């Protein structure tokens, strides 16, 4: 399975490229070759830079420019060919990118080419952008990040919801993305269920984290919390989600922010994307002290991470409210029931009740996302890069406490600042293990 030709679409064959064959491929796509300034493969260079769990990512350069080629593999890269995965995920990713670009073009890479047979997307090479997760490990601050991401989330989520989108279009889209079954199944299993039983691919820092990791299996409250969030994940088709919005899916410069990799896209609960993002900021927060440098600077940096999570939610809520007032053209809360008959206040009540429900989802999904990155299959570099297992386990145990608390007590938080207070109090917890 791992080698060249493994799948057929309409009589053509899929090939998994390598750094040589990808150049030949690009040389044969006139529009891209033009962009690179050559149709001669030998005048190009290519390197494979994918460090995610699923795909190949090549940077192909020519004399006049460079592009990124992202190609799906027919299996989970992290695990190997024992875990097959449909190539069609590239089709869902392309469709999600196109739709998100229609909502918020400034936050996405430019898209150049989609090849459904080879399951690949050619897009802008973002430079000097870096992966946000790596920048957070390095202790770098990005002052536009919360504003950019809050607006991105509000625009992509509101504009793909029944508050805005024409209902026939939304239903057609829901049907299209409903077929992204395998990628949804990864989230359903890995985020909500496997961390809580003896699933074969689970792992954690052993033996240091054994006690809290194993305690999850006997913890009815956290298991019920996770399953309640799974129920929302599978049953709330609120908006087109990115579906995997962690800090490895965001690329940044001091001024710019771009969102990549929406291959897990489907119609789901808005809080899942927002919760994923803030969960990863909390994971960064709990790992801070072990990333070296001046202790006071790292503490201040931790405060910036919490403030960023707060601001993402506030900007999201403000932007969502603006869209609610200005672009509410869908079947939900039609103006003829409210503003047109002098009941603007009624619509505002509806807005606040809806945002309250999203906020509760954000908290629960953030909790589930934190837990799965500590005791499930796929971990995060923020923690994995801490070499000393004793110190890593201490950070992970604190994060695990936070994740559990968010899942179990998600209805008890009045506002996003309450989550920051909880994180601060857990960070100083001396005996989480
Ligand atoms: C088997 S894939 C593991 C994880 O990698 C992706 O980034 C998703 O987060 C998925 O859950
Ligand atoms: Mg990804």
Short mmCIF file of C-alpha atoms and ligand atoms in Angstrom, two decimals:
data_model
loop_
_atom_site.label_atom_id
_atom_site.label_comp_id
_atom_site.label_asym_id
_atom_site.label_seq_id
_atom_site.Cartn_x
_atom_site.Cartn_y
_atom_site.Cartn_z
CA UNK A 1 0.00 0.00 0.00
CA UNK A 2 2.76 2.41 0.86
CA UNK A 3 4.20 2.53 -2.63
CA UNK A 4 3.22 4.38 -5.75
CA UNK A 5 -0.06 3.28 -7.32
CA UNK A 6 -2.87 2.29 -5.03
CA UNK A 7 -6.15 3.83 -6.05
CA UNK A 8 -8.02 4.58 -9.24
CA UNK A 9 -10.33 7.54 -9.91
CA UNK A 10 -12.09 7.61 -13.28
CA UNK A 11 -9.46 5.41 -14.95
CA UNK A 12 -6.50 7.48 -13.68
CA UNK A 13 -4.19 6.24 -11.01
CA UNK A 14 -3.11 7.79 -7.74
CA UNK A 15 0.62 8.01 -7.10
CA UNK A 16 2.16 8.99 -3.79
CA UNK A 17 4.89 11.45 -4.76
CA UNK A 18 8.39 11.84 -3.41
CA UNK A 19 10.77 14.78 -3.69
CA UNK A 20 11.78 13.75 -7.21
CA UNK A 21 8.45 12.75 -8.75
CA UNK A 22 6.60 15.77 -7.33
CA UNK A 23 8.80 18.06 -9.45
CA UNK A 24 7.90 16.14 -12.62
CA UNK A 25 4.25 16.41 -11.66
CA UNK A 26 4.43 20.18 -11.08
CA UNK A 27 6.37 20.66 -14.33
CA UNK A 28 3.37 19.15 -16.12
CA UNK A 29 0.78 21.54 -14.63
CA UNK A 30 1.14 24.59 -16.87
CA UNK A 31 -0.35 27.18 -14.49
CA UNK A 32 1.88 26.11 -11.60
CA UNK A 33 5.00 25.72 -13.74
CA UNK A 34 4.37 29.25 -14.94
CA UNK A 35 4.16 30.49 -11.39
CA UNK A 36 7.51 28.82 -10.58
CA UNK A 37 9.09 30.24 -13.73
CA UNK A 38 10.02 26.91 -15.34
CA UNK A 39 8.46 23.78 -16.79
CA UNK A 40 11.76 21.95 -16.39
CA UNK A 41 11.66 19.67 -13.36
CA UNK A 42 15.43 19.79 -13.11
CA UNK A 43 15.33 23.51 -12.54
CA UNK A 44 13.12 22.96 -9.47
CA UNK A 45 13.97 21.89 -5.93
CA UNK A 46 11.59 20.03 -3.64
CA UNK A 47 11.62 19.09 0.03
CA UNK A 48 9.13 17.19 2.13
CA UNK A 49 8.25 19.12 5.27
CA UNK A 50 5.09 17.42 6.54
CA UNK A 51 5.21 16.98 10.30
CA UNK A 52 1.51 16.31 10.80
CA UNK A 53 -0.12 12.97 11.48
CA UNK A 54 -1.64 12.22 8.10
CA UNK A 55 -0.18 13.69 4.89
CA UNK A 56 2.79 14.52 2.70
CA UNK A 57 3.66 18.21 2.36
CA UNK A 58 6.19 19.34 -0.24
CA UNK A 59 7.66 22.77 -0.87
CA UNK A 60 8.54 22.99 -4.55
CA UNK A 61 10.66 25.95 -5.67
CA UNK A 62 11.55 27.28 -9.09
CA UNK A 63 13.52 30.30 -10.28
CA UNK A 64 10.52 32.64 -9.90
CA UNK A 65 8.59 31.29 -6.93
CA UNK A 66 7.51 28.42 -4.73
CA UNK A 67 4.33 26.49 -3.95
CA UNK A 68 3.19 24.00 -1.34
CA UNK A 69 1.89 20.63 -2.52
CA UNK A 70 -0.16 18.82 0.11
CA UNK A 71 -0.92 15.22 -0.76
CA UNK A 72 -3.10 12.77 1.16
CA UNK A 73 -1.63 9.33 1.79
CA UNK A 74 -3.94 6.31 1.74
CA UNK A 75 -3.14 5.59 5.37
CA UNK A 76 -2.51 7.41 8.65
CA UNK A 77 1.10 8.57 8.45
CA UNK A 78 1.49 8.56 12.23
CA UNK A 79 0.55 4.89 12.49
CA UNK A 80 1.40 3.38 9.09
CA UNK A 81 -0.44 1.37 6.47
CA UNK A 82 -2.19 -0.80 9.07
CA UNK A 83 -4.63 2.13 9.37
CA UNK A 84 -6.02 2.91 5.88
CA UNK A 85 -7.63 6.30 5.36
CA UNK A 86 -9.61 7.44 2.29
CA UNK A 87 -7.86 9.73 -0.17
CA UNK A 88 -11.15 11.58 -0.55
CA UNK A 89 -10.24 13.68 2.47
CA UNK A 90 -8.32 15.93 0.05
CA UNK A 91 -11.64 16.62 -1.69
CA UNK A 92 -13.24 17.65 1.60
CA UNK A 93 -10.25 19.80 2.44
CA UNK A 94 -10.39 21.54 -0.94
CA UNK A 95 -14.13 22.14 -0.61
CA UNK A 96 -13.70 23.50 2.90
CA UNK A 97 -10.86 25.80 1.83
CA UNK A 98 -12.95 27.15 -1.06
CA UNK A 99 -15.90 27.85 1.25
CA UNK A 100 -13.78 29.39 4.01
CA UNK A 101 -12.02 31.56 1.43
CA UNK A 102 -15.42 32.83 0.31
CA UNK A 103 -16.11 33.85 3.94
CA UNK A 104 -12.69 35.15 4.94
CA UNK A 105 -10.04 35.09 2.13
CA UNK A 106 -7.39 36.98 4.11
CA UNK A 107 -6.88 34.22 6.62
CA UNK A 108 -6.28 31.37 4.14
CA UNK A 109 -3.46 30.43 1.77
CA UNK A 110 -4.16 31.23 -1.90
CA UNK A 111 -5.37 28.12 -3.67
CA UNK A 112 -3.91 27.20 -7.05
CA UNK A 113 -4.85 23.66 -8.03
CA UNK A 114 -6.77 20.58 -6.92
CA UNK A 115 -6.13 17.10 -8.31
CA UNK A 116 -8.75 14.61 -7.06
CA UNK A 117 -6.94 11.61 -8.60
CA UNK A 118 -3.68 12.25 -6.78
CA UNK A 119 -5.54 13.66 -3.76
CA UNK A 120 -3.43 16.79 -3.74
CA UNK A 121 -3.82 20.51 -3.35
CA UNK A 122 -1.32 23.08 -4.62
CA UNK A 123 -1.39 26.30 -2.65
CA UNK A 124 0.56 29.38 -1.66
CA UNK A 125 3.90 28.81 0.06
CA UNK A 126 3.46 30.90 3.17
CA UNK A 127 6.71 32.62 4.05
CA UNK A 128 8.05 33.88 6.43
CA UNK A 129 5.15 32.25 8.27
CA UNK A 130 5.80 29.64 10.94
CA UNK A 131 3.52 27.08 12.57
CA UNK A 132 1.91 28.76 15.58
CA UNK A 133 2.57 25.80 17.90
CA UNK A 134 6.32 26.06 17.30
CA UNK A 135 6.24 29.81 17.87
CA UNK A 136 4.37 29.33 21.17
CA UNK A 137 7.00 26.83 22.31
CA UNK A 138 9.62 29.45 21.45
CA UNK A 139 7.76 32.01 23.57
CA UNK A 140 6.82 34.41 20.77
CA UNK A 141 3.82 36.74 21.05
CA UNK A 142 1.49 37.66 18.17
CA UNK A 143 -0.54 40.74 18.89
CA UNK A 144 -3.06 40.27 16.07
CA UNK A 145 -3.65 36.59 16.67
CA UNK A 146 -6.77 36.87 18.83
CA UNK A 147 -8.35 39.51 16.60
CA UNK A 148 -7.59 37.55 13.43
CA UNK A 149 -8.80 34.22 14.82
CA UNK A 150 -11.87 35.64 16.58
CA UNK A 151 -13.02 37.29 13.36
CA UNK A 152 -12.12 34.22 11.27
CA UNK A 153 -14.16 31.98 13.55
CA UNK A 154 -17.15 34.32 13.60
CA UNK A 155 -17.19 34.81 9.83
CA UNK A 156 -16.66 31.19 8.80
CA UNK A 157 -19.10 29.84 11.40
CA UNK A 158 -21.85 32.46 11.12
CA UNK A 159 -21.81 32.56 7.32
CA UNK A 160 -22.13 28.77 7.00
CA UNK A 161 -24.98 28.55 9.52
CA UNK A 162 -28.77 28.75 9.23
CA UNK A 163 -28.49 32.29 10.60
CA UNK A 164 -27.05 33.37 7.25
CA UNK A 165 -26.81 30.74 4.54
CA UNK A 166 -29.65 29.94 2.16
CA UNK A 167 -31.22 26.78 3.57
CA UNK A 168 -31.10 24.77 0.30
CA UNK A 169 -27.38 25.55 -0.06
CA UNK A 170 -26.66 24.64 3.52
CA UNK A 171 -28.47 21.33 3.19
CA UNK A 172 -26.58 20.51 -0.04
CA UNK A 173 -23.34 21.34 1.74
CA UNK A 174 -24.26 19.27 4.76
CA UNK A 175 -24.87 16.33 2.41
CA UNK A 176 -21.48 16.86 0.76
CA UNK A 177 -19.52 16.96 4.02
CA UNK A 178 -21.59 14.19 5.65
CA UNK A 179 -19.48 11.83 3.55
CA UNK A 180 -16.32 12.82 5.45
CA UNK A 181 -17.09 9.79 7.60
CA UNK A 182 -13.59 8.47 8.24
CA UNK A 183 -12.18 11.76 9.44
CA UNK A 184 -15.19 12.38 11.69
CA UNK A 185 -14.70 8.84 13.04
CA UNK A 186 -11.12 9.71 14.00
CA UNK A 187 -12.37 12.62 16.10
CA UNK A 188 -15.32 10.66 17.50
CA UNK A 189 -13.05 7.87 18.70
CA UNK A 190 -9.79 9.65 19.51
CA UNK A 191 -11.21 12.78 21.15
CA UNK A 192 -14.24 11.53 23.05
CA UNK A 193 -13.97 7.81 23.69
CA UNK A 194 -10.52 6.20 23.50
CA UNK A 195 -8.84 8.31 26.20
CA UNK A 196 -11.28 6.83 28.69
CA UNK A 197 -10.68 3.09 28.21
CA UNK A 198 -7.80 0.75 27.49
CA UNK A 199 -7.63 1.54 23.75
CA UNK A 200 -4.57 -0.11 22.16
CA UNK A 201 -3.05 3.07 20.72
CA UNK A 202 -3.36 5.20 23.87
CA UNK A 203 -0.10 6.38 25.36
CA UNK A 204 1.12 8.75 28.04
CA UNK A 205 4.24 9.54 30.04
CA UNK A 206 4.73 6.27 31.86
CA UNK A 207 4.94 5.53 34.67
CA UNK A 208 4.89 9.11 35.96
CA UNK A 209 1.41 9.96 34.65
CA UNK A 210 -0.08 6.50 35.34
CA UNK A 211 -2.23 7.45 38.30
CA UNK A 212 -4.23 10.33 36.75
CA UNK A 213 -4.29 8.68 33.30
CA UNK A 214 -5.70 5.41 34.63
CA UNK A 215 -8.07 7.23 37.01
CA UNK A 216 -10.01 8.55 34.00
CA UNK A 217 -11.30 5.04 33.30
CA UNK A 218 -13.11 4.85 36.64
CA UNK A 219 -14.25 8.46 36.59
CA UNK A 220 -17.93 8.32 35.61
CA UNK A 221 -18.34 12.10 35.72
CA UNK A 222 -15.61 12.72 33.15
CA UNK A 223 -16.74 9.85 30.92
CA UNK A 224 -20.31 11.15 30.93
CA UNK A 225 -19.00 14.66 30.21
CA UNK A 226 -16.99 13.40 27.24
CA UNK A 227 -19.93 11.39 25.87
CA UNK A 228 -22.26 14.37 26.25
CA UNK A 229 -19.80 16.37 24.16
CA UNK A 230 -19.65 13.53 21.60
CA UNK A 231 -23.44 13.67 21.37
CA UNK A 232 -23.22 17.37 20.56
CA UNK A 233 -20.41 16.71 18.07
CA UNK A 234 -22.51 14.17 16.16
CA UNK A 235 -25.89 15.87 16.39
CA UNK A 236 -25.43 19.66 16.15
CA UNK A 237 -25.00 20.64 12.49
CA UNK A 238 -24.63 24.33 13.25
CA UNK A 239 -21.94 25.39 10.80
CA UNK A 240 -19.13 24.22 8.54
CA UNK A 241 -16.24 23.57 10.90
CA UNK A 242 -12.53 23.48 10.22
CA UNK A 243 -12.68 20.32 12.34
CA UNK A 244 -9.08 20.23 13.60
CA UNK A 245 -8.26 23.79 14.60
CA UNK A 246 -5.24 23.27 16.84
CA UNK A 247 -2.17 25.50 16.88
CA UNK A 248 -0.48 23.28 14.27
CA UNK A 249 -3.22 24.30 11.79
CA UNK A 250 -2.35 28.00 12.03
CA UNK A 251 0.61 29.79 10.45
CA UNK A 252 1.74 33.20 11.65
CA UNK A 253 4.04 36.15 11.18
CA UNK A 254 4.07 39.15 13.54
CA UNK A 255 1.32 40.70 11.35
CA UNK A 256 -0.42 37.88 9.57
CA UNK A 257 -2.39 34.75 10.49
CA UNK A 258 -3.42 31.95 8.12
CA UNK A 259 -5.50 28.86 8.77
CA UNK A 260 -4.55 25.65 6.98
CA UNK A 261 -5.53 21.95 6.87
CA UNK A 262 -9.33 21.75 7.15
CA UNK A 263 -9.47 18.10 6.04
CA UNK A 264 -11.63 17.23 9.09
CA UNK A 265 -14.30 19.69 7.92
CA UNK A 266 -17.95 18.81 8.50
CA UNK A 267 -21.15 20.48 9.69
CA UNK A 268 -20.93 20.43 13.45
CA UNK A 269 -21.15 22.53 16.62
CA UNK A 270 -19.44 25.93 16.45
CA UNK A 271 -17.89 25.42 19.87
CA UNK A 272 -15.77 22.55 18.57
CA UNK A 273 -13.48 24.82 16.52
CA UNK A 274 -13.27 27.51 19.20
CA UNK A 275 -12.75 24.92 21.94
CA UNK A 276 -9.99 23.20 19.95
CA UNK A 277 -8.09 26.44 19.60
CA UNK A 278 -8.29 27.56 23.21
CA UNK A 279 -7.52 24.00 24.42
CA UNK A 280 -4.24 24.18 22.56
CA UNK A 281 -3.47 27.55 24.14
CA UNK A 282 -4.05 25.99 27.56
CA UNK A 283 -1.76 23.08 26.65
CA UNK A 284 0.88 25.66 25.70
CA UNK A 285 0.22 27.45 29.01
CA UNK A 286 0.79 24.35 31.15
CA UNK A 287 4.01 23.49 29.28
CA UNK A 288 5.56 26.98 29.57
CA UNK A 289 7.82 26.59 32.57
CA UNK A 290 9.73 23.75 30.92
CA UNK A 291 10.65 25.59 27.72
CA UNK A 292 13.64 27.37 29.19
CA UNK A 293 14.57 31.04 29.47
CA UNK A 294 13.88 33.48 32.22
CA UNK A 295 11.21 32.22 34.66
CA UNK A 296 9.49 35.60 35.04
CA UNK A 297 9.38 36.05 31.29
CA UNK A 298 7.80 32.62 30.90
CA UNK A 299 5.20 33.47 33.55
CA UNK A 300 4.38 36.69 31.73
CA UNK A 301 4.19 34.71 28.53
CA UNK A 302 1.73 32.33 30.16
CA UNK A 303 -0.44 35.34 31.00
CA UNK A 304 -0.31 36.37 27.34
CA UNK A 305 -1.55 32.90 26.35
CA UNK A 306 -4.50 33.15 28.75
CA UNK A 307 -5.27 36.67 27.55
CA UNK A 308 -5.18 35.42 23.96
CA UNK A 309 -7.73 32.70 24.76
CA UNK A 310 -9.91 35.34 26.47
CA UNK A 311 -9.64 37.70 23.52
CA UNK A 312 -10.38 35.01 20.93
CA UNK A 313 -13.68 34.36 22.67
CA UNK A 314 -14.48 38.10 23.12
CA UNK A 315 -13.63 38.96 19.52
CA UNK A 316 -15.60 35.97 18.30
CA UNK A 317 -18.67 36.99 20.34
CA UNK A 318 -18.47 40.66 19.24
CA UNK A 319 -17.97 39.77 15.57
CA UNK A 320 -20.74 37.19 15.73
CA UNK A 321 -23.08 39.83 17.21
CA UNK A 322 -22.18 42.24 14.38
CA UNK A 323 -22.91 39.56 11.77
CA UNK A 324 -26.15 38.75 13.59
CA UNK A 325 -27.24 42.38 13.19
CA UNK A 326 -25.95 42.87 9.63
CA UNK A 327 -26.09 39.52 7.80
CA UNK A 328 -28.96 37.57 9.36
CA UNK A 329 -30.51 36.39 6.11
CA UNK A 330 -31.08 32.68 6.88
CA UNK A 331 -34.10 30.82 8.20
CA UNK A 332 -33.23 31.31 11.86
CA UNK A 333 -34.48 34.39 13.74
CA UNK A 334 -35.86 36.03 10.58
CA UNK A 335 -36.16 39.79 10.79
CA UNK A 336 -39.89 39.60 10.10
CA UNK A 337 -40.31 38.05 13.56
CA UNK A 338 -38.18 40.64 15.31
CA UNK A 339 -36.71 43.89 13.95
CA UNK A 340 -39.41 44.37 11.28
CA UNK A 341 -42.14 44.37 13.93
CA UNK A 342 -40.29 46.52 16.43
CA UNK A 343 -38.89 43.65 18.49
CA UNK A 344 -35.12 44.12 18.08
CA UNK A 345 -34.80 43.31 21.79
CA UNK A 346 -36.23 39.82 21.18
CA UNK A 347 -33.53 39.13 18.58
CA UNK A 348 -30.89 40.31 21.04
CA UNK A 349 -32.20 37.89 23.66
CA UNK A 350 -31.94 35.11 21.04
CA UNK A 351 -28.36 36.11 20.23
CA UNK A 352 -27.29 36.04 23.87
CA UNK A 353 -28.95 32.72 24.53
CA UNK A 354 -27.26 31.22 21.48
CA UNK A 355 -23.83 32.56 22.43
CA UNK A 356 -24.34 31.19 25.93
CA UNK A 357 -24.94 27.71 24.49
CA UNK A 358 -21.86 28.01 22.25
CA UNK A 359 -19.80 29.09 25.26
CA UNK A 360 -20.79 25.98 27.19
CA UNK A 361 -19.83 23.87 24.17
CA UNK A 362 -16.48 25.67 23.89
CA UNK A 363 -15.66 24.73 27.47
CA UNK A 364 -16.67 21.08 27.10
CA UNK A 365 -14.91 20.63 23.78
CA UNK A 366 -11.79 22.35 25.10
CA UNK A 367 -11.77 19.88 28.02
CA UNK A 368 -12.08 16.89 25.68
CA UNK A 369 -9.35 18.24 23.41
CA UNK A 370 -6.95 18.73 26.30
CA UNK A 371 -7.46 15.24 27.71
CA UNK A 372 -7.02 13.47 24.34
CA UNK A 373 -3.63 15.16 23.74
CA UNK A 374 -2.27 13.83 27.05
CA UNK A 375 -3.48 10.23 27.26
CA UNK A 376 -4.71 9.37 23.73
CA UNK A 377 -2.87 8.49 20.53
CA UNK A 378 -1.89 11.92 19.19
CA UNK A 379 0.07 14.21 21.48
CA UNK A 380 1.36 17.79 21.14
CA UNK A 381 4.91 19.02 20.75
CA UNK A 382 4.34 21.56 23.56
CA UNK A 383 4.50 18.62 25.99
CA UNK A 384 6.44 16.07 23.94
CA UNK A 385 9.44 18.39 23.63
CA UNK A 386 9.95 18.41 27.41
CA UNK A 387 12.80 15.89 27.68
CA UNK A 388 12.66 15.09 31.40
CA UNK A 389 9.70 12.72 31.94
CA UNK A 390 9.26 13.77 35.58
CA UNK A 391 8.89 17.42 34.64
CA UNK A 392 6.80 16.63 31.56
CA UNK A 393 4.41 14.51 33.63
CA UNK A 394 3.98 17.37 36.12
CA UNK A 395 2.93 19.74 33.32
CA UNK A 396 0.70 17.07 31.80
CA UNK A 397 -0.95 16.26 35.12
CA UNK A 398 -1.88 19.92 35.61
CA UNK A 399 -3.28 20.13 32.08
CA UNK A 400 -5.21 16.92 32.70
CA UNK A 401 -6.77 18.45 35.82
CA UNK A 402 -7.86 21.42 33.71
CA UNK A 403 -9.30 19.19 30.97
CA UNK A 404 -11.27 17.14 33.48
CA UNK A 405 -12.61 20.23 35.23
CA UNK A 406 -13.78 21.75 31.92
CA UNK A 407 -15.56 18.55 30.90
CA UNK A 408 -17.22 17.93 34.24
CA UNK A 409 -18.09 21.47 35.29
CA UNK A 410 -18.65 23.16 31.95
CA UNK A 411 -21.99 24.66 33.01
CA UNK A 412 -20.53 26.46 36.03
CA UNK A 413 -18.36 29.08 34.29
CA UNK A 414 -19.88 32.54 33.94
CA UNK A 415 -17.34 33.85 31.48
CA UNK A 416 -14.02 33.14 29.76
CA UNK A 417 -12.10 34.84 32.60
CA UNK A 418 -13.22 32.02 34.89
CA UNK A 419 -11.26 29.61 32.70
CA UNK A 420 -8.12 31.72 33.06
CA UNK A 421 -8.56 31.78 36.86
CA UNK A 422 -8.90 28.01 36.88
CA UNK A 423 -5.75 27.59 34.75
CA UNK A 424 -3.78 29.90 37.08
CA UNK A 425 -4.90 28.08 40.18
CA UNK A 426 -4.05 24.68 38.67
CA UNK A 427 -0.63 25.89 37.47
CA UNK A 428 0.44 26.53 41.04
CA UNK A 429 -0.96 23.18 42.17
CA UNK A 430 2.10 21.50 43.67
CA UNK A 431 0.82 17.94 43.89
CA UNK A 432 -1.19 17.16 40.78
CA UNK A 433 0.36 13.68 40.63
C1 LIG B 1 -4.85 9.51 13.55
S1 LIG B 1 -4.86 11.19 13.31
C2 LIG B 1 -4.58 11.89 14.85
C3 LIG B 1 -4.90 13.31 14.91
O1 LIG B 1 -4.15 14.04 13.97
C4 LIG B 1 -4.93 15.08 13.43
O2 LIG B 1 -4.27 16.30 13.49
C5 LIG B 1 -6.22 15.10 14.23
O3 LIG B 1 -6.13 15.95 15.34
C6 LIG B 1 -6.33 13.69 14.61
O4 LIG B 1 -7.20 13.48 15.70
MG1 LIG B 2 -3.95 18.63 10.23
#
